Amino acid sequence: MIYDVIIVGTGAGGATVAHELSNKKLNILVLEKGADYPDGTAASHIKNTALNLRLPDGDHDNEEYEFLKHAPELMNIEGVGGTTPASLANACYACTSCYKNSATAQFKVHDMELFEELLDASKNLKVGSLPAERMGQATRRIVEEGEKLGYFMEPMPKFIDLEKCDSCGLCIMGCTKGAKWDASHFINQIIENNNNTEVITNFTVLKVLHNNGIVDGVEGIDNNGKTISYKARKVIVAAGALNTPKILIDSGIVKHVGDGLFTDLFITVGGYLKDIKLNKEIPMGVKSEFGPYFLSPHFSNQLIPLIEEKGYNPRPEDVIG
């Protein structure tokens, strides 16, 4: 069989494309490297890769960066929905005023009129700022103290259906209520509707097959270790920032591949505040922006041993971040 389109990857990009094309009366094959994990289990499938962010001596005028003392990790998930099931449901736009290479700045540079599409997508995904009444005591405390310091604190836009949300604070662990949007929702809708779209999990795409600049399909390995080729007229590679470049390079497509790799640098700073219960709140409910980065309330279990080193004995309920 020759498919009209093969889509590689079911993260935010691949799932969205598959969802849009599934209504176009096309024969579509969606291939996912990972498995289809049950709701609420996303965090247990996070892959951690150790990184070295230390700069060579002399490159930073011997300035001491505290966070470089702790080994950084690159985190991602391979599975239906990509990393979105373990996201914090943040839906803030990359505004032009924040930094020059933001998404909306690129729209202007390339004369792409996508603002209406941005609004439509926000409506479909139920994006809205977190209401003040859904903010817990820790978030409100950070807002109060931040404003005392002169910071502008604003509610964080969220991919959350608040009618289903019970503010359990387990967004990153995997929402079990169906309140937080993630890309697996689109894939599940496709499977339920069965619109000439086939979804295969546990299939590792190795390369895109092509001759004289014309795509033929893809080649990969199934769950049993068998090499299989699928034919298609078009191939969309949406395998994530880590896997997409590898697939393209192994396909002999190398020009500019891997240039401008971006990862979201996330630094958690925390302390001890008895019974603050940030771990029981919707995470990152507010933000204060500083150009290309922002500060936001965040709970992390990784803070507990670091606080213990300072002589405290914190429970998860006592951690502020």
Coordinates of C-alpha atoms in Angstrom, one line a residue:
M1 CA 0.0 0.0 0.0
I2 CA 1.2 3.5 -0.8
Y3 CA 0.0 6.1 1.8
D4 CA -0.8 9.6 0.9
V5 CA 1.1 10.9 4.0
I6 CA 3.3 9.3 6.7
I7 CA 3.7 11.3 9.8
V8 CA 6.7 10.5 12.1
G9 CA 6.0 11.4 15.7
T10 CA 3.0 12.1 17.8
G11 CA 4.1 15.1 19.9
A12 CA 2.6 18.6 19.7
G13 CA 3.7 18.9 16.1
G14 CA 3.0 15.5 14.7
A15 CA -0.3 15.0 16.5
T16 CA -1.6 18.4 15.4
V17 CA -0.8 17.7 11.7
A18 CA -2.3 14.2 11.9
H19 CA -5.4 15.7 13.5
E20 CA -5.8 18.3 10.8
L21 CA -5.1 15.9 7.9
S22 CA -7.3 13.1 9.2
N23 CA -10.4 15.1 8.0
K24 CA -9.0 15.4 4.4
K25 CA -10.0 12.0 3.1
L26 CA -6.3 10.9 2.9
N27 CA -4.8 7.6 3.7
I28 CA -2.4 8.5 6.6
L29 CA 0.1 6.4 8.6
V30 CA 1.3 7.8 11.9
L31 CA 4.4 6.2 13.4
E32 CA 5.5 6.7 17.0
K33 CA 8.8 5.5 18.5
G34 CA 7.4 5.0 22.0
A35 CA 4.3 3.4 23.5
D36 CA 0.9 4.6 24.4
Y37 CA 1.2 5.1 28.1
P38 CA -1.9 5.3 30.4
D39 CA -3.0 8.7 31.7
G40 CA -1.2 9.7 34.9
T41 CA 2.0 7.7 34.2
A42 CA 3.9 10.2 32.0
A43 CA 6.5 11.3 34.5
S44 CA 7.7 7.7 35.0
H45 CA 8.8 7.6 31.4
I46 CA 10.9 10.7 31.3
K47 CA 14.3 10.1 29.9
N48 CA 17.2 12.0 31.5
T49 CA 20.5 12.6 29.7
A50 CA 23.3 14.1 31.6
L51 CA 24.8 17.3 30.2
N52 CA 27.9 19.4 30.8
L53 CA 27.2 23.1 30.7
R54 CA 30.5 24.2 32.3
L55 CA 32.3 26.8 30.3
P56 CA 36.0 26.6 29.7
D57 CA 38.1 28.5 32.2
G58 CA 38.4 32.1 31.1
D59 CA 35.2 32.1 29.0
H60 CA 33.2 33.8 31.7
D61 CA 35.7 35.9 33.6
N62 CA 35.9 33.3 36.4
E63 CA 32.4 34.3 37.5
E64 CA 30.9 31.6 39.7
Y65 CA 27.5 30.2 38.6
E66 CA 25.8 28.4 41.5
F67 CA 23.6 26.3 39.3
L68 CA 26.6 24.9 37.4
K69 CA 27.5 23.0 40.5
H70 CA 24.6 20.7 40.0
A71 CA 24.7 18.3 37.1
P72 CA 22.1 19.4 34.5
E73 CA 19.8 17.0 32.7
L74 CA 18.1 17.0 29.3
M75 CA 14.6 15.6 29.8
N76 CA 12.2 14.2 27.2
I77 CA 9.7 11.4 26.7
E78 CA 9.3 9.1 23.7
G79 CA 5.6 8.0 23.6
V80 CA 2.2 9.0 22.3
G81 CA 1.9 12.7 22.9
G82 CA 5.7 13.2 23.1
T83 CA 6.7 15.3 26.1
T84 CA 3.3 17.1 26.3
P85 CA 1.7 14.6 28.8
A86 CA 4.4 15.7 31.4
S87 CA 4.2 19.4 30.5
L88 CA 3.1 22.0 33.0
A89 CA 0.3 23.1 30.7
N90 CA 1.8 26.6 30.1
A91 CA 0.4 28.3 27.0
C92 CA 2.2 31.7 27.1
Y93 CA 2.9 33.2 23.6
A94 CA 6.5 33.9 22.5
C95 CA 5.7 37.6 22.2
T96 CA 7.8 40.0 20.0
S97 CA 8.6 42.2 22.9
C98 CA 10.2 39.4 24.8
Y99 CA 13.0 38.6 22.4
K100 CA 13.8 39.2 18.8
N101 CA 13.6 35.6 17.6
S102 CA 10.2 34.8 19.1
A103 CA 7.6 32.9 17.2
T104 CA 5.5 36.0 16.6
A105 CA 8.6 37.9 15.5
Q106 CA 9.3 35.2 12.9
F107 CA 5.7 35.5 11.7
K108 CA 6.4 39.2 10.8
V109 CA 9.8 38.5 9.3
H110 CA 8.3 35.9 6.9
D111 CA 5.1 37.8 6.4
M112 CA 3.1 34.9 7.8
E113 CA -0.5 35.9 8.8
L114 CA -1.0 33.4 11.5
F115 CA -2.5 35.5 14.3
E116 CA -6.1 34.3 13.6
E117 CA -4.9 30.7 13.5
L118 CA -3.2 31.3 16.9
L119 CA -6.5 32.5 18.3
D120 CA -8.4 29.6 16.8
A121 CA -5.9 27.1 18.3
S122 CA -6.1 28.8 21.7
K123 CA -9.9 28.5 21.6
N124 CA -9.9 24.9 20.6
L125 CA -7.4 23.9 23.3
K126 CA -9.3 25.9 25.9
V127 CA -6.4 28.2 26.6
G128 CA -7.1 30.7 29.4
S129 CA -5.3 32.5 32.2
L130 CA -5.5 30.8 35.5
P131 CA -8.2 32.5 37.6
A132 CA -7.2 34.0 40.9
E133 CA -9.6 31.7 42.8
R134 CA -7.7 28.7 41.5
M135 CA -4.4 29.9 42.9
G136 CA -3.2 28.3 46.1
Q137 CA -1.6 29.9 49.1
A138 CA 1.9 29.5 47.8
T139 CA 1.2 31.1 44.5
R140 CA -0.6 34.0 46.2
R141 CA 2.3 34.4 48.6
I142 CA 4.7 34.7 45.7
V143 CA 2.5 37.2 44.0
E144 CA 2.4 39.4 47.1
E145 CA 6.1 39.2 47.7
G146 CA 6.9 39.7 44.0
E147 CA 4.8 42.8 43.8
K148 CA 6.5 44.2 46.9
L149 CA 9.8 43.9 45.1
G150 CA 8.3 45.7 42.1
Y151 CA 7.8 42.7 39.8
F152 CA 4.7 42.6 37.6
M153 CA 3.1 39.3 38.4
E154 CA 0.4 38.0 35.9
P155 CA -1.7 34.9 35.6
M156 CA -0.1 32.1 33.4
P157 CA -2.2 31.1 30.4
K158 CA -2.9 27.3 30.6
F159 CA -4.0 24.4 28.4
I160 CA -6.5 23.4 31.1
D161 CA -10.3 22.8 31.0
L162 CA -11.0 24.3 34.4
E163 CA -14.4 22.5 34.5
K164 CA -12.6 19.2 34.8
C165 CA -9.6 20.4 36.9
D166 CA -9.6 19.7 40.6
S167 CA -6.3 21.7 41.2
C168 CA -4.5 18.5 42.3
G169 CA -1.1 19.9 41.2
L170 CA -0.1 16.7 39.3
C171 CA 0.1 18.3 35.9
I172 CA 3.7 17.1 35.3
M173 CA 2.9 13.6 36.7
G174 CA 0.2 13.2 34.0
C175 CA -3.4 14.5 34.4
T176 CA -5.8 11.7 35.2
K177 CA -8.9 13.9 34.9
G178 CA -8.5 14.8 31.2
A179 CA -8.4 18.5 32.2
K180 CA -4.9 19.3 30.8
W181 CA -4.6 19.2 27.0
D182 CA -1.8 17.1 25.6
A183 CA -1.1 15.8 22.1
S184 CA -2.3 12.3 22.9
H185 CA -5.8 13.7 22.9
F186 CA -5.6 14.4 19.2
I187 CA -4.2 10.9 18.5
N188 CA -7.0 9.3 20.5
Q189 CA -9.6 11.3 18.6
I190 CA -8.1 10.0 15.3
I191 CA -8.2 6.4 16.5
E192 CA -11.8 6.8 17.7
N193 CA -13.0 8.4 14.4
N194 CA -11.0 5.9 12.2
N195 CA -10.7 8.4 9.4
N196 CA -8.5 6.3 7.1
T197 CA -5.6 7.0 9.5
E198 CA -3.5 4.2 11.0
V199 CA -1.4 4.7 14.1
I200 CA 1.5 2.4 14.9
T201 CA 3.4 2.7 18.2
N202 CA 6.8 1.2 19.2
F203 CA 8.1 1.8 15.7
T204 CA 11.5 3.5 15.3
V205 CA 11.9 5.3 12.0
L206 CA 15.5 5.1 10.9
K207 CA 15.4 7.1 7.7
V208 CA 13.3 8.7 5.0
L209 CA 13.4 6.9 1.7
H210 CA 13.9 9.1 -1.4
N211 CA 15.2 8.9 -5.0
N212 CA 16.3 11.9 -7.1
G213 CA 14.7 14.3 -4.6
I214 CA 11.3 12.5 -4.6
V215 CA 10.1 10.9 -1.3
D216 CA 9.3 7.2 -1.4
G217 CA 8.4 6.5 2.3
V218 CA 10.3 5.5 5.4
E219 CA 12.3 2.6 6.8
G220 CA 12.4 1.6 10.4
I221 CA 12.3 -1.2 13.0
D222 CA 9.2 -2.5 14.7
N223 CA 8.7 -3.7 18.2
N224 CA 10.1 -7.2 17.3
G225 CA 13.3 -5.8 15.8
K226 CA 12.2 -6.4 12.2
T227 CA 13.2 -3.9 9.5
I228 CA 10.1 -2.6 7.7
S229 CA 9.6 -0.1 4.9
Y230 CA 6.4 1.9 4.4
K231 CA 5.7 3.7 1.1
A232 CA 4.2 7.2 0.9
R233 CA 3.8 10.2 -1.4
K234 CA 4.7 12.6 1.4
V235 CA 6.6 12.2 4.7
I236 CA 6.3 14.7 7.6
V237 CA 9.1 14.3 10.1
A238 CA 7.9 15.6 13.5
A239 CA 10.0 13.4 15.8
G240 CA 11.1 16.2 18.1
A241 CA 14.2 18.4 18.4
L242 CA 16.4 15.4 19.3
N243 CA 15.1 12.6 16.9
T244 CA 14.2 14.7 13.8
P245 CA 17.8 15.8 13.1
K246 CA 19.1 12.2 13.5
I247 CA 16.5 10.8 11.1
L248 CA 17.2 13.5 8.5
I249 CA 21.0 13.1 8.7
D250 CA 20.7 9.3 8.5
S251 CA 18.6 9.9 5.4
G252 CA 21.4 11.9 3.7
I253 CA 19.6 15.2 4.3
V254 CA 22.2 17.3 6.1
K255 CA 22.1 20.9 5.0
H256 CA 21.3 23.1 8.0
V257 CA 20.0 20.1 9.9
G258 CA 20.5 20.5 13.6
D259 CA 21.3 24.2 13.3
G260 CA 19.7 26.3 16.1
L261 CA 18.8 23.4 18.4
F262 CA 16.8 24.9 21.3
T263 CA 16.1 23.5 24.7
D264 CA 14.1 25.2 27.4
L265 CA 16.6 26.0 30.2
F266 CA 14.8 25.4 33.5
I267 CA 16.5 26.3 36.8
T268 CA 14.6 25.6 40.0
V269 CA 15.5 27.6 43.1
G270 CA 13.8 26.6 46.4
G271 CA 13.6 26.8 50.1
Y272 CA 11.8 25.6 53.3
L273 CA 8.5 27.1 54.3
K274 CA 6.5 24.9 56.6
D275 CA 3.0 23.8 55.3
I276 CA 3.1 26.1 52.2
K277 CA 1.8 23.1 50.1
L278 CA 3.0 24.3 46.7
N279 CA 3.0 20.7 45.7
K280 CA -0.8 20.6 46.0
E281 CA -1.4 23.6 43.6
I282 CA -1.6 24.0 39.9
P283 CA 2.1 24.5 39.0
M284 CA 3.4 27.8 37.5
G285 CA 0.1 29.6 38.0
V286 CA 1.7 33.1 37.6
K287 CA 4.7 34.5 35.9
S288 CA 6.9 37.6 35.9
E289 CA 8.7 38.2 32.6
F290 CA 12.3 39.4 32.2
G291 CA 13.0 39.5 28.5
P292 CA 13.6 36.0 27.2
Y293 CA 12.9 34.3 30.5
F294 CA 10.4 34.4 33.3
L295 CA 10.1 33.5 37.0
S296 CA 7.2 31.3 38.1
P297 CA 6.2 29.2 41.2
H298 CA 7.4 25.6 40.7
F299 CA 7.6 22.6 43.0
S300 CA 10.3 20.0 42.5
N301 CA 11.2 16.9 44.5
Q302 CA 14.8 17.4 43.6
L303 CA 14.9 20.4 45.9
I304 CA 14.3 18.2 49.0
P305 CA 17.9 16.8 49.3
L306 CA 19.3 20.2 48.6
I307 CA 17.3 21.7 51.4
E308 CA 18.3 18.9 53.7
E309 CA 22.0 19.8 53.0
K310 CA 21.2 23.2 54.6
G311 CA 20.1 21.5 57.9
Y312 CA 16.3 21.3 57.4
N313 CA 14.1 18.2 57.3
P314 CA 11.4 19.2 54.7
R315 CA 8.4 17.2 53.7
P316 CA 7.1 17.9 50.1
E317 CA 4.5 20.1 51.7
D318 CA 7.2 22.4 53.1
V319 CA 9.0 23.2 49.8
I320 CA 8.7 26.5 48.1
G321 CA 10.2 26.9 44.6

